[in-house]
XYZ file of C-alpha atoms in Angstrom:
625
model
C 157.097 178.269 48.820
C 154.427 177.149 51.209
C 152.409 173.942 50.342
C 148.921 174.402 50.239
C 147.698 170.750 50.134
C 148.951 167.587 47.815
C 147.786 164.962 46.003
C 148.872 161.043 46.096
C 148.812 158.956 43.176
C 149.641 154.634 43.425
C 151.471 154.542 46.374
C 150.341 151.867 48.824
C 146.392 151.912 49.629
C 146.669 156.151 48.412
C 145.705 154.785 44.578
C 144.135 158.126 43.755
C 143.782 160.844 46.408
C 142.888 164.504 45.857
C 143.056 167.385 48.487
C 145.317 166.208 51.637
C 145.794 169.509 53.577
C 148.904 170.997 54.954
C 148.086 173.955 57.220
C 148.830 175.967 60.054
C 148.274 172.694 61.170
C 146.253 170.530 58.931
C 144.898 167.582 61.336
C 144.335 163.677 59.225
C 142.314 161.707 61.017
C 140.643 158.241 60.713
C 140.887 154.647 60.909
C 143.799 152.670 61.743
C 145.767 151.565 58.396
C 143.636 153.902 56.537
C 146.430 155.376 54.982
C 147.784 158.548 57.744
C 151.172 157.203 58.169
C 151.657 156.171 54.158
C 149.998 159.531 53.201
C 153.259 161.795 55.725
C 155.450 159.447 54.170
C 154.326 160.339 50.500
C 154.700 163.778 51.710
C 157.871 163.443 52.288
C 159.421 161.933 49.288
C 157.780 164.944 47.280
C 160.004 167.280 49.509
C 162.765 165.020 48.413
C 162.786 162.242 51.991
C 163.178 158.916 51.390
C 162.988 156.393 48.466
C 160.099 154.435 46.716
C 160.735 150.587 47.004
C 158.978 147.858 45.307
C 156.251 146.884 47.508
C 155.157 150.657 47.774
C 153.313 150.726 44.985
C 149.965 149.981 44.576
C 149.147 146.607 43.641
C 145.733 145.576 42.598
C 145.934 141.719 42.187
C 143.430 140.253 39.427
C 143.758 136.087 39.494
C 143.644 134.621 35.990
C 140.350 133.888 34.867
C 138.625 137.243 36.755
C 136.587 139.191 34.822
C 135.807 143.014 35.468
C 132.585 141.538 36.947
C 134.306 139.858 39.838
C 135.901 142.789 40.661
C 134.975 145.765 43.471
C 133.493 148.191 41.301
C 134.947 151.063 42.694
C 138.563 149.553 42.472
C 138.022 148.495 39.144
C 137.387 151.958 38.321
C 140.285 153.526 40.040
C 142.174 150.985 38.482
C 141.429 151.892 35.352
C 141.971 155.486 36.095
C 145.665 155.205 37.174
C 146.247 152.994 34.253
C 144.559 155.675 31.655
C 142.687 153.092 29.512
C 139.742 150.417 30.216
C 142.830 147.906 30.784
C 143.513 146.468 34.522
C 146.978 146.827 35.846
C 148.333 143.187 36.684
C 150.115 143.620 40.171
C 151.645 146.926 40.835
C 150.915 150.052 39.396
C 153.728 151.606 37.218
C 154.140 154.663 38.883
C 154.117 156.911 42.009
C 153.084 160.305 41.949
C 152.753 162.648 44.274
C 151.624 166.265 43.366
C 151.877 169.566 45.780
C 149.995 172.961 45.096
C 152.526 175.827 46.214
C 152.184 179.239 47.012
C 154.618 181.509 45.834
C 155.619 184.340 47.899
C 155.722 187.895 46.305
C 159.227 187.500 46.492
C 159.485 184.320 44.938
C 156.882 185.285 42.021
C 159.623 187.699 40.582
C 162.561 185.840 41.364
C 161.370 182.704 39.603
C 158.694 184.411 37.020
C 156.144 182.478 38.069
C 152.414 182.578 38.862
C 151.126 182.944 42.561
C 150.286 179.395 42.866
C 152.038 176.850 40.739
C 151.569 172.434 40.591
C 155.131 170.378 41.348
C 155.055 166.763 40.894
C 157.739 164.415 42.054
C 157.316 160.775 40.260
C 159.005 157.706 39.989
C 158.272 154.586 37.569
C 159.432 151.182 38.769
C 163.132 150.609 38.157
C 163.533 154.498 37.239
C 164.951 157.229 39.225
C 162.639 159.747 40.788
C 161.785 163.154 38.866
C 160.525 166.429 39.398
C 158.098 168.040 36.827
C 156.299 171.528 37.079
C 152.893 172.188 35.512
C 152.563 175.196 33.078
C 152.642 176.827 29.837
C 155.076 174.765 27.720
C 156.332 174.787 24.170
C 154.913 172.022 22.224
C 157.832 171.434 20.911
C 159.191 169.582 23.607
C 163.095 170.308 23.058
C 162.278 174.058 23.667
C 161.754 172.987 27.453
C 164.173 171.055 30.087
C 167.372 172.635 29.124
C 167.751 175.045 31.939
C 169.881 172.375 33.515
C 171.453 170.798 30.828
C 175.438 170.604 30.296
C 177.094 172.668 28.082
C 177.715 169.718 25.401
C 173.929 169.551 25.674
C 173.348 172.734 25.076
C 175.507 172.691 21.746
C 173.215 169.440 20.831
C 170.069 170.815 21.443
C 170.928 173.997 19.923
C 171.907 172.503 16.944
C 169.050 169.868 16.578
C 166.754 173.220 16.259
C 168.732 174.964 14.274
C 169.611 177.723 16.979
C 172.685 179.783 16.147
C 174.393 180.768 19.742
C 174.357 184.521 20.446
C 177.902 184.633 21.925
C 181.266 182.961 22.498
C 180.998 178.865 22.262
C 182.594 177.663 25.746
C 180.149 179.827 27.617
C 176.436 178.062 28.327
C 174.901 181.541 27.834
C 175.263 181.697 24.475
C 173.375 178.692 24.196
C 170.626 179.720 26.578
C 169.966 182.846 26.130
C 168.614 182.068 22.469
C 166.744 178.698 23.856
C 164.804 181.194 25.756
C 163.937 183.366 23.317
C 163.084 180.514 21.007
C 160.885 178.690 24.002
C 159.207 182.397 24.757
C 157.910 182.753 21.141
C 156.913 179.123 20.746
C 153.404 178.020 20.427
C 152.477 176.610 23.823
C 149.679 174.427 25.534
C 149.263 173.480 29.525
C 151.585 170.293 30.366
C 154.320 168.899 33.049
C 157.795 169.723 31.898
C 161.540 168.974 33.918
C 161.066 171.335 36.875
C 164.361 174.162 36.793
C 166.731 173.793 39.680
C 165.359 177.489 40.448
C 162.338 176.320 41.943
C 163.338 173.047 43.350
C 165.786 175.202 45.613
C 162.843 176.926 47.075
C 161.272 173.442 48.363
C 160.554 173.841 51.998
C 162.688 170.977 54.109
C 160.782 167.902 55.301
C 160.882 167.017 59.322
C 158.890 164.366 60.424
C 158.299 163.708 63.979
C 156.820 159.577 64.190
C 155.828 157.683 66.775
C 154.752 154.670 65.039
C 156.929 151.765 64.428
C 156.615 151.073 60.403
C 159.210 149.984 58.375
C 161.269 152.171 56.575
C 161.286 151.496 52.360
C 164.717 152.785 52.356
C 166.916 150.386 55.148
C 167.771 147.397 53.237
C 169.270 150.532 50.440
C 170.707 152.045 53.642
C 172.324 149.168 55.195
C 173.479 148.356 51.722
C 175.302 151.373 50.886
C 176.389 151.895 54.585
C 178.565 148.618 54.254
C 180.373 150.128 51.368
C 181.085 153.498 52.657
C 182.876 151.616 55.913
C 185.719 150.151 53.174
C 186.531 153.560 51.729
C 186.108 155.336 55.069
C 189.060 152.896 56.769
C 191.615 154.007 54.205
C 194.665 155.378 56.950
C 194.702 159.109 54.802
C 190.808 159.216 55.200
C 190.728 158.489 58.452
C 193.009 160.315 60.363
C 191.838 163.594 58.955
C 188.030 162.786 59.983
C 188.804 161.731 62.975
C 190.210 165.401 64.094
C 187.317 166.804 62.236
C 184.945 164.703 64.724
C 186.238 165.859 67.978
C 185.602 169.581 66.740
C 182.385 169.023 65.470
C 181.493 167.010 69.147
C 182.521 170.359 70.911
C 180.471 172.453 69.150
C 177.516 170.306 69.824
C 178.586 170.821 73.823
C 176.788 174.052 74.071
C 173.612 172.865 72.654
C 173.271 169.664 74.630
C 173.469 171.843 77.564
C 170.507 174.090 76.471
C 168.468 170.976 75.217
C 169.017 169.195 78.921
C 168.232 172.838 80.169
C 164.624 172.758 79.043
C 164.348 168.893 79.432
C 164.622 168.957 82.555
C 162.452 172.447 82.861
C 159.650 170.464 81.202
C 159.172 166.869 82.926
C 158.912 167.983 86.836
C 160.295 164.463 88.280
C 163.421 164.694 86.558
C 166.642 165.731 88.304
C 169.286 164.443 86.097
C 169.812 163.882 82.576
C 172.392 162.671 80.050
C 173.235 163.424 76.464
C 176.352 161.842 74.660
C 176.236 162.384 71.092
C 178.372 160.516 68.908
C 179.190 162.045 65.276
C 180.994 160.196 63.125
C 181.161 161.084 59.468
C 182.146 157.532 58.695
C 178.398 156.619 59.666
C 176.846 160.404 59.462
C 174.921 160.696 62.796
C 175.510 157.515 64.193
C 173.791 157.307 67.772
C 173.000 159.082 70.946
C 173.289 157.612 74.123
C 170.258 159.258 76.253
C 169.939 158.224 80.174
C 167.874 159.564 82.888
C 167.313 159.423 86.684
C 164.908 160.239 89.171
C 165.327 161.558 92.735
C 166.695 158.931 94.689
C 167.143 156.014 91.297
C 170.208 155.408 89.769
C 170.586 156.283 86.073
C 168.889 154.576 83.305
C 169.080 154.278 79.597
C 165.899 155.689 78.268
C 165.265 152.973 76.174
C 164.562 150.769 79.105
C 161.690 153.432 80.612
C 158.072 152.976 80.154
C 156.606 154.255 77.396
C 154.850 157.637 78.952
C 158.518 158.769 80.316
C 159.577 158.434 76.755
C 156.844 160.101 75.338
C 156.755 162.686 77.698
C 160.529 163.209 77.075
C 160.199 163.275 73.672
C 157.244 166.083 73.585
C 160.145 168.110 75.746
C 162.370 167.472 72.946
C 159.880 168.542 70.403
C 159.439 171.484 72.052
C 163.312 172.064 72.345
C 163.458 171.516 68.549
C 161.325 174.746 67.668
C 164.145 176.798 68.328
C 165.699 175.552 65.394
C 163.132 175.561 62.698
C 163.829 178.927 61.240
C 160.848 180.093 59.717
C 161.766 184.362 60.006
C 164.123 184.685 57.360
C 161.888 185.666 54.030
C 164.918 183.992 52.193
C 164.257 180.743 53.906
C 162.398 178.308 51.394
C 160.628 177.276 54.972
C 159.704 173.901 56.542
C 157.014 171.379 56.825
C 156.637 169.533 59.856
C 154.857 166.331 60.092
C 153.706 164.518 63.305
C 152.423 160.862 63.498
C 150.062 160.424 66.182
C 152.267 162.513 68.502
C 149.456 162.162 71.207
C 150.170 158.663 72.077
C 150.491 158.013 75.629
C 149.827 161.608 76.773
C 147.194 162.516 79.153
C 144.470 165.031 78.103
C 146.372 167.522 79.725
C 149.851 167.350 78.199
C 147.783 166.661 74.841
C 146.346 170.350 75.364
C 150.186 171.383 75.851
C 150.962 169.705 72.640
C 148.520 171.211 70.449
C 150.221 174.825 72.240
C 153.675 173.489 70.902
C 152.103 173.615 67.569
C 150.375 176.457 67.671
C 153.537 178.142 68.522
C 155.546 176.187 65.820
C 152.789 177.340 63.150
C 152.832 181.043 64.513
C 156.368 180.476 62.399
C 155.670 182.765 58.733
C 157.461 179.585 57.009
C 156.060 176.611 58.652
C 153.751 174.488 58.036
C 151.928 171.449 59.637
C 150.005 168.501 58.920
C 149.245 165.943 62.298
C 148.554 162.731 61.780
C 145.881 162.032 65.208
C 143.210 160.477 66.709
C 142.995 162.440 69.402
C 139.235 164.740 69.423
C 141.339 166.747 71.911
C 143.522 167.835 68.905
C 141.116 167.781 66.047
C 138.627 170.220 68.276
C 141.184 172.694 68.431
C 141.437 173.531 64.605
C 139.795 174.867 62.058
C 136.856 172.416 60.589
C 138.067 173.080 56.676
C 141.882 171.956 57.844
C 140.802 168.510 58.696
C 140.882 165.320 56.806
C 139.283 161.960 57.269
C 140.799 159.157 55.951
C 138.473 155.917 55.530
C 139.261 152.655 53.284
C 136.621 151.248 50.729
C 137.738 148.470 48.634
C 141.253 148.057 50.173
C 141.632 152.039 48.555
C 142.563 155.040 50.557
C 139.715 157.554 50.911
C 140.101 161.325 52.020
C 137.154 163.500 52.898
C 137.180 167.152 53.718
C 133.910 168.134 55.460
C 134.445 171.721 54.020
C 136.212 171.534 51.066
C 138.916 174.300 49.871
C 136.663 174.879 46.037
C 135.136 178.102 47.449
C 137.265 179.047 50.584
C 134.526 182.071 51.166
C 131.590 179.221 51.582
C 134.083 177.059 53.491
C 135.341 179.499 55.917
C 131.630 180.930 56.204
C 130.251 177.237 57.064
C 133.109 176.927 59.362
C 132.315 180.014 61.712
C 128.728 179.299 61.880
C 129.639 175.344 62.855
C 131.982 176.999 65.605
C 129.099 179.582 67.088
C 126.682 176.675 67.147
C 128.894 174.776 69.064
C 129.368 171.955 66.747
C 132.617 170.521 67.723
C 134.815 168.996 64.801
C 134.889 165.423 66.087
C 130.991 165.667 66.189
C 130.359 167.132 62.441
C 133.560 164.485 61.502
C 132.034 161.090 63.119
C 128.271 161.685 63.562
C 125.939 160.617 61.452
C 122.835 161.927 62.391
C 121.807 165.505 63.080
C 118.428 167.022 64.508
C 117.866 171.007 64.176
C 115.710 172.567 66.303
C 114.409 176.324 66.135
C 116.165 177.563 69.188
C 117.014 177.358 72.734
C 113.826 176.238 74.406
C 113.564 173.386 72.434
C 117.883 172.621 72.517
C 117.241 172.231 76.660
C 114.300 170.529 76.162
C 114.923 167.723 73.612
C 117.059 165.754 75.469
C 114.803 165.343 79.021
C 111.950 164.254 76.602
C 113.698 161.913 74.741
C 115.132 159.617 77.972
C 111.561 159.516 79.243
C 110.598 158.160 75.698
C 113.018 156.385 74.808
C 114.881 155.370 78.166
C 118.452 156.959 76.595
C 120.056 159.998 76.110
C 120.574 161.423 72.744
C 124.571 161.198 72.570
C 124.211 157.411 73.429
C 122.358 157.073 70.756
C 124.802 159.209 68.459
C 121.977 162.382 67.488
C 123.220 165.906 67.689
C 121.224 168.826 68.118
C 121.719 171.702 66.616
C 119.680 175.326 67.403
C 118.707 177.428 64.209
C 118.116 180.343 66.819
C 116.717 181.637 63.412
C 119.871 182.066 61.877
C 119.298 180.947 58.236
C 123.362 179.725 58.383
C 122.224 177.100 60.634
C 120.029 175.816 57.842
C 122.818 175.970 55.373
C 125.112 173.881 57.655
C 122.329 171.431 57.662
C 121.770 171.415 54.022
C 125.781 170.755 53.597
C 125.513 167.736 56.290
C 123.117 166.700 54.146
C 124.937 166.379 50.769
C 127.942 165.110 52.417
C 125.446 161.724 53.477
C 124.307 162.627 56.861
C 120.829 161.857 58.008
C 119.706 165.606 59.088
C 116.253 166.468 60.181
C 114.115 169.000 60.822
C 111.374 169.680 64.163
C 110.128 173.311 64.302
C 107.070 174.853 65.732
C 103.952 174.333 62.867
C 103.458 178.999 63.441
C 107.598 179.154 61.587
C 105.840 178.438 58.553
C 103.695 181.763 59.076
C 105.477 184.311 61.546
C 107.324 186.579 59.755
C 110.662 186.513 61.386
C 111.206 182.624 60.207
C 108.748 181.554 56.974
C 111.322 182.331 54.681
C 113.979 180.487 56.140
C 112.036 177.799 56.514
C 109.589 178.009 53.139
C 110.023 174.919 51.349
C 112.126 176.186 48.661
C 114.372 177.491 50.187
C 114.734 174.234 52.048
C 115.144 172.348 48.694
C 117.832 174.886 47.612
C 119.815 173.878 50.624
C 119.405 169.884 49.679
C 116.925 169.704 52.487
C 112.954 167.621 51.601
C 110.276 169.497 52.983
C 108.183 166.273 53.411
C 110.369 163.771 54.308
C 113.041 166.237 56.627
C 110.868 167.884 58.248
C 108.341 167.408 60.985
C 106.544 170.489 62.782
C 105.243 170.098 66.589
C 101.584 171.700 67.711
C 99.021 173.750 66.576
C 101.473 176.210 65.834
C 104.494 175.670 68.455
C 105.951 173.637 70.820
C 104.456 174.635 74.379
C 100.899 174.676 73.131
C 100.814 170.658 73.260
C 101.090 170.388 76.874
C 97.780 170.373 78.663
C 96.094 172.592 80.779
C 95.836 170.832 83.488
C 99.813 170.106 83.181
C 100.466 174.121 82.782
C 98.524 174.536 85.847
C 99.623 171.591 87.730
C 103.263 173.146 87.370
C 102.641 176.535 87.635
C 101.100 176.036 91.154
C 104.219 174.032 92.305
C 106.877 176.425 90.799
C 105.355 179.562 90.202
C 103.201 180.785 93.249
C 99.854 183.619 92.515
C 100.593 186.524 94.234
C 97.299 186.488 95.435
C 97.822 182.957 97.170
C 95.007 181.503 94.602
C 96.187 178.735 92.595
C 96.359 178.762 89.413
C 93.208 177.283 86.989
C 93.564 175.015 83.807
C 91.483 178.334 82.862
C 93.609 180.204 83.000
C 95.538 178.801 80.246
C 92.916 177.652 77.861
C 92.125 181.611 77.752
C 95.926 182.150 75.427
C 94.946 179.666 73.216
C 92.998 181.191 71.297
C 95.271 184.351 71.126
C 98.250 184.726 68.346
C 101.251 183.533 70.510
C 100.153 180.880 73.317
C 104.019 180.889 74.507
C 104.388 184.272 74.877
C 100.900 185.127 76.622
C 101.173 182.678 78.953
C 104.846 183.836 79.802
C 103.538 187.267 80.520
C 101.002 186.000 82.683
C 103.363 183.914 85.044
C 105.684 186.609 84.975
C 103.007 189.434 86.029
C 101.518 186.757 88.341
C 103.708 185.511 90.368
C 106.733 187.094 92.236
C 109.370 184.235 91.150
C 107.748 184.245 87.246
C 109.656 182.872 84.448
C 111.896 185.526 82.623
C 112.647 183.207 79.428
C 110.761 180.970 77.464
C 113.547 178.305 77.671
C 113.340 178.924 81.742
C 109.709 178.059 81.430
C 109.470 174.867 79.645
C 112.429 173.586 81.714
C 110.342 173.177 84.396
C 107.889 171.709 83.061
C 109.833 169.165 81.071
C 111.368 168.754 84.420
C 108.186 167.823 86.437
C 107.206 165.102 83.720
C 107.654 161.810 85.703
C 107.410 159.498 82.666
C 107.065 158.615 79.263
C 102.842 158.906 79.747
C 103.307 162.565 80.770
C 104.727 163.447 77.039
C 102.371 164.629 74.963
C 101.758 162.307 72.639
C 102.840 163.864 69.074
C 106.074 165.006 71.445
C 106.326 161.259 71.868
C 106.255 160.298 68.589
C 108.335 162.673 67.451
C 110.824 160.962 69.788
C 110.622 157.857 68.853
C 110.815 158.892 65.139
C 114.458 160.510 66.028
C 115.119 157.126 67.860
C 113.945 155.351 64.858
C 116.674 157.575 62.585
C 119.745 156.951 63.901
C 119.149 152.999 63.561
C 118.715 154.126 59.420
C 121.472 156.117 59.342
C-alpha cells in the first residue's frame, strides 16, 4: 500500500489539516513551530509509531466569561468543526485522528477485494486505546461489520444476536463467518468508517523516521515506566541465563554488518581514518546503546558525542546513506516503507545538502518507498516537483498547510508545474514571493531590471518582484492567473500593439484574462504607442546607435533616420533591419538591441518617462502586497 497523502485531525497546533503529501519525496516547509515536526510525528502513529499522551491534543482554552465574540474567528470556527456542533470544546479536544489515502497495488486489490484507492484512519479518544477504521461500503446494520477479527465465542454471540444459523461444525470460526459474510454482502449498505480487518492493516508500510530535532518524545515517561517493570521479571535466574547465551549470538551476527557500515563510513567523510562501533543488545532492555567513537589522523579517539555538531551530522548523513541498503522496497510482497526526515539539512554545507537530496533520490528510486522531508533548505525544495511541496504557516495558534498546486486535478497540476519549471520559476520563489510581474518576452525580461535600479535605486529581488516572460505562451498567463487566486499580487506590462497583432490578442483579450482571475484594468498596464522600444527617443536611438553600431558608410547615424519606422507597422522590427543592414556589427535580436540601449542610460532622467512610471508603480506594489 503506498500512502498518497494524509490528513491530521486535533493533535497539537494540526486542529484540522487536509492534504499533507507523501511522495517520491514530498518536501514540508515553513515556519519554525508551524507544525513540520508534530505533522511526521502524526504520521507516524497512523503507521502504528508511538503513543498519543495528554498534552498532544489540541487544546483551545476559552476563560469563563468569553463569549464567541472574544474569540479568533477562525479558531472559533475550527473549533466548532472538530467538535461537530456550534458548542466550544473546553480544553482539549476529545480526539486524535489521523487519516491516510492509500493506493492499492494490483496485487493487493485482489488479495484484499478492495478498490484502487481506499481511506484508513487510526484514532484515539482521551483515556481510550488507539483504533484503526477503514472507510467504505458498510452494512447499516452495524453487527454485520467488525467481526473478521472477532473470537470464536464472539462469533457464536454475534451469530446468534442476528439470528444466523452456522453453515458447518461449531468449534470451527468458519462456520460462523462464512454466513456473516454472506449476510453483510446482501445487507443494505451506506458509505461509513467500520473496524479495519487485520488483512489490510498487515499491508501498512513500516514507519522510519530519521530526526534531527531535539523534541520530546510523548511516549518516555510510558517507556521508562514499563522499562522498570520488565528489569524485575527479566532478573529471574531461569530467564536470564538463557538470554544471556541468546545475546552473545545475536552480537556476532551483527559483526559482519558493523564492518560494512564502518566500510562506507569511513568511504564517505574523507578526514576519517578510524572508526568504532560496539553495539550492545540486550533483550532485557531491547536495543539498549551503541558506543560510537572516532579519530582523526594524528588525534586520539573520541566518543562522538563529544564532536561538534557538523562531524555528527556529517556522520550521520553517511549513516543514512548506509541505511538504504536495508530498506527493501523490491519485493512486490513487501507492504513497503515510509521514510521521514526532520530537517536533515542542518549543519550541512550547500554541497553535501546537494548529496543529500541524491541519497533520496536514490532511496525514492525504491518501487515501495516513500518520502516526506521536513526542510528549510531552498536547496532541497528546488529540487522537487512544485505539486509535492507543502507550506506550513500558523494563523490563530492553528496549523495551516498550503499546496501551491493542489492534487484535485493532477492533469492541471502537473501541467502548471512544467510550465513553472520552463519559465524558470524556482519553487522557493512561487512558495515565498508575493509579488509577480509578467512581461511579454525576452527583451523586456533583460530589460526590466536595469530600468528599475535607475528608477528606483534597487534591484527587483531586493525588493521581492519576480519576473516572469509570457514569450507568448498562453500557459504563462495561466500560471499567473493561479498566483493570482492563491493571493499573490500579479501584474501585467505588455506592449499597447499585443492587444492587436495577431499572434498575441487572444491571449491577452480581456476575457480571456478574466477567465484566468486576472482584471484587465487594474492588472494590467501596456507600455508605448504600441510597444516597448518605440518610447525611447530619437535622438537616444541615434545617440546609441552611433556609439555601438557603426554606418558602414562612416556617416553617423540621424534622429531621421528613426522617426522614418514610426510611422510603419512594427517600429522594433524596422529599425532592427536597418542596424542590421547598416552596420557591419548590427544587432541580430531584438533583446540584443535594447540591451544596449538600456545599458547606455546613465540615470533615472534618461528613462522615458511612462517607462518610469511604470517602475515606480511595480515599486509601489510590492509595499501593498
Amino acid at each position: 500500500m503506498d500512502l498518497v497523502h494524509f490528513d491530521v485531525e486535533g493533535y497539537r497546533a494540526l486542529a484540522d489539516v487536509k492534504n499533507i503529501p507523501v511522495g517520491k519525496p514530498a518536501i514540508l516547509t515553513g515556519h519554525n513551530d508551524a507544525g513540520k515536526s508534530a505533522s511526521l510525528r502524526a504520521l507516524g502513529f497512523l503507521l502504528g509509531e508511538g503513543l498519543i499522551g495528554e498534552h498532544d491534543y489540541t487544546r483551545f482554552d476559552v476563560t469563563e466569561g468569553n463569549s464567541d465574540e472574544d474569540l479568533d474567528a477562525e479558531a472559533t470556527m475550527v473549533a466548532r468543526g472538530l467538535n461537530g456542533n456550534d458548542a466550544l470544546p473546553m480544553g482539549p479536544v476529545p480526539r486524535v485522528a489521523v487519516t491516510g489515502t492509500f493506493q492499492l497495488r494490483d496485487s493487493e486489490v485482489a488479495s484484499l477485494e478492495l478498490a484502487k484507492r481506499l481511506r484508513l484512519r487510526r484514532s484515539v479518544e482521551r483515556g481510550c486505546a488507539p483504533r484503526y477504521e477503514l472507510e467504505g461500503e458498510f452494512p447499516l446494520e452495524e453487527r454485520l461489520r467488525g467481526f473478521e477479527n472477532l473470537s470464536l465465542t464472539e462469533l457464536k454471540k454475534r451469530c446468534h444476536e442476528l439470528g444466523i444459523a452456522p453453515t458447518g461444525p461449531a468449534n470451527t470460526k468458519t462456520s460462523f463467518l462464512e454466513p456473516l459474510r454472506a449476510a453483510a454482502t446482501a445487507a443494505k449498505k451506506s458509505t461509513d468508517w467500520a473496524e479495519c480487518p487485520k488483512t489490510v492493516l498487515e499491508r501498512l508500510p513500516r514507519f522510519v523516521l530519521f530526526s534531527s530535532t531535539a523534541e520530546p518524545d510523548p511516549a518516555a515517561d510510558v517507556r521508562t515506566a514499563l522499562a522498570a517493570s520488565f528489569k524485575v521479571h527479566m532478573a529471574e535466574p531461569s530467564v536470564r541465563d538463557s538470554i544471556a547465551t541468546i545475546e552473545s549470538n545475536l552480537n556476532a551476527m551483527l559483526a559482519k554488518e558493523i564492518e560494512d557500515l564502518k566500510e562506507h563510513v569511513l568511504t564517505s567523510v574523507d578526514d576519517l581514518t578510524s572508526l568504532e562501533i560496539a553495539p550492545s543488545v540486550s533483550l532485557t532492555e531491547s536495543f539498549k546503546n551503541v558506543d560510537f567513537s572516532a579519530g582523526r589522523e594524528g588525534n586520539a579517539t573520541v566518543s562522538l558525542a563529544q564532536s561538534g555538531a557538523g562531524r555528527k551530522r556529517l556522520v550521520t548523513l553517511a549513516v543514512w546513506e548506509w541505511s538504504s541498503k536495508i530498506l527493501g522496497g523490491s519485493d512486490p510482497d513487501d507492504p513497503g516503507v515510509v521514510i521521514a526526515y526532520d530537517e536533515p539539512d542542518t549543519h550541512l554545507d550547500y554541497g553535501r545538502q546537494r548529496r543529500l537530496m541524491d541519497l533520496f533520490h536514490l532511496q525514492c528510486s525504491r518501487e515501495n518507498v516513500r518520502m516526506v522531508v521536513a526542510t528549510h533548505s531552498l536547496n532541497l525544495i528546488d529540487r522537487v516537483d512544485i505539486s509535492d511541496v507543502a507550506h506550513f504557516g500558523l494563523e490563530a495558534g492553528l496549523t495551516r498547510v498550503d499546496r501551491l498546486i493542489g492534487t484535485e486535478d493532477r492533469d492541471i497540476a502537473t501541467y502548471l508545474s512544467d510550465v513553472s519549471s520552463a519559465m524558470g520559476l524556482r519553487n522557493s520563489v512561487l512558495l515565498h514571493e508575493q509579488c509577480f510581474v509578467v512581461v511579454e518576452g525576452a527583451t523586456e525580461q533583460q530589460c526590466f531590471p536595469v530600468l528599475f535600479r535607475l528608477v528606483v535605486g534597487l534591484p527587483l529581488q531586493s525588493v521581492g518582484l519576480v519576473l516572469m516572460a509570457a514569450d507568448g505562451n498562453e500557459g504563462a498567463i495561466k500560471v499567473a492567473g493561479h498566483l493570482k487566486k492563491l493571493g499573490r499580487t500579479v501584474h501585467l506590462v505588455i506592449d499597447a500593439d499585443t492587444k492587436a497583432q495577431d499572434s498575441t490578442k487572444r491571449m491577452f483579450r480581456p476575457n480571456m484574462l478574466r477567465r484566468v482571475g486576472i482584471d484587465p484594468l487594474v492588472d494590467v498596464t501596456y507600455l508605448g504607442k504600441l510597444e516597448l522600444e518605440d518610447l525611447f527617443s530619437d535622438a537616444t536611438w541615434a545617440s546609441v546607435a552611433n556609439s555601438v553600431w557603426r554606418r558602414v558608410d562612416g556617416k553617423d547615424w540621424a534622429n531621421s533616420d528613426f522617426s522614418v519606422h514610426r510611422e510603419g507597422v512594427k517600429f522594433s522590427s524596422d529599425v532592427l533591419l536597418m542596424l542590421g543592414n547598416g552596420s557591419e556589427n548590427g544587432p541580430r535580436t531584438k533583446p540584443a538591441m535594447m540591451n544596449e540601449i538600456v545599458k547606455h542610460l546613465a540615470n533615472a532622467s534618461d528613462v522615458p518617462a511612462d517607462l518610469a512610471d511604470a517602475m515606480r508603480m511595480l515599486s509601489a506594489l510590492t509595499r501593498e502586497s
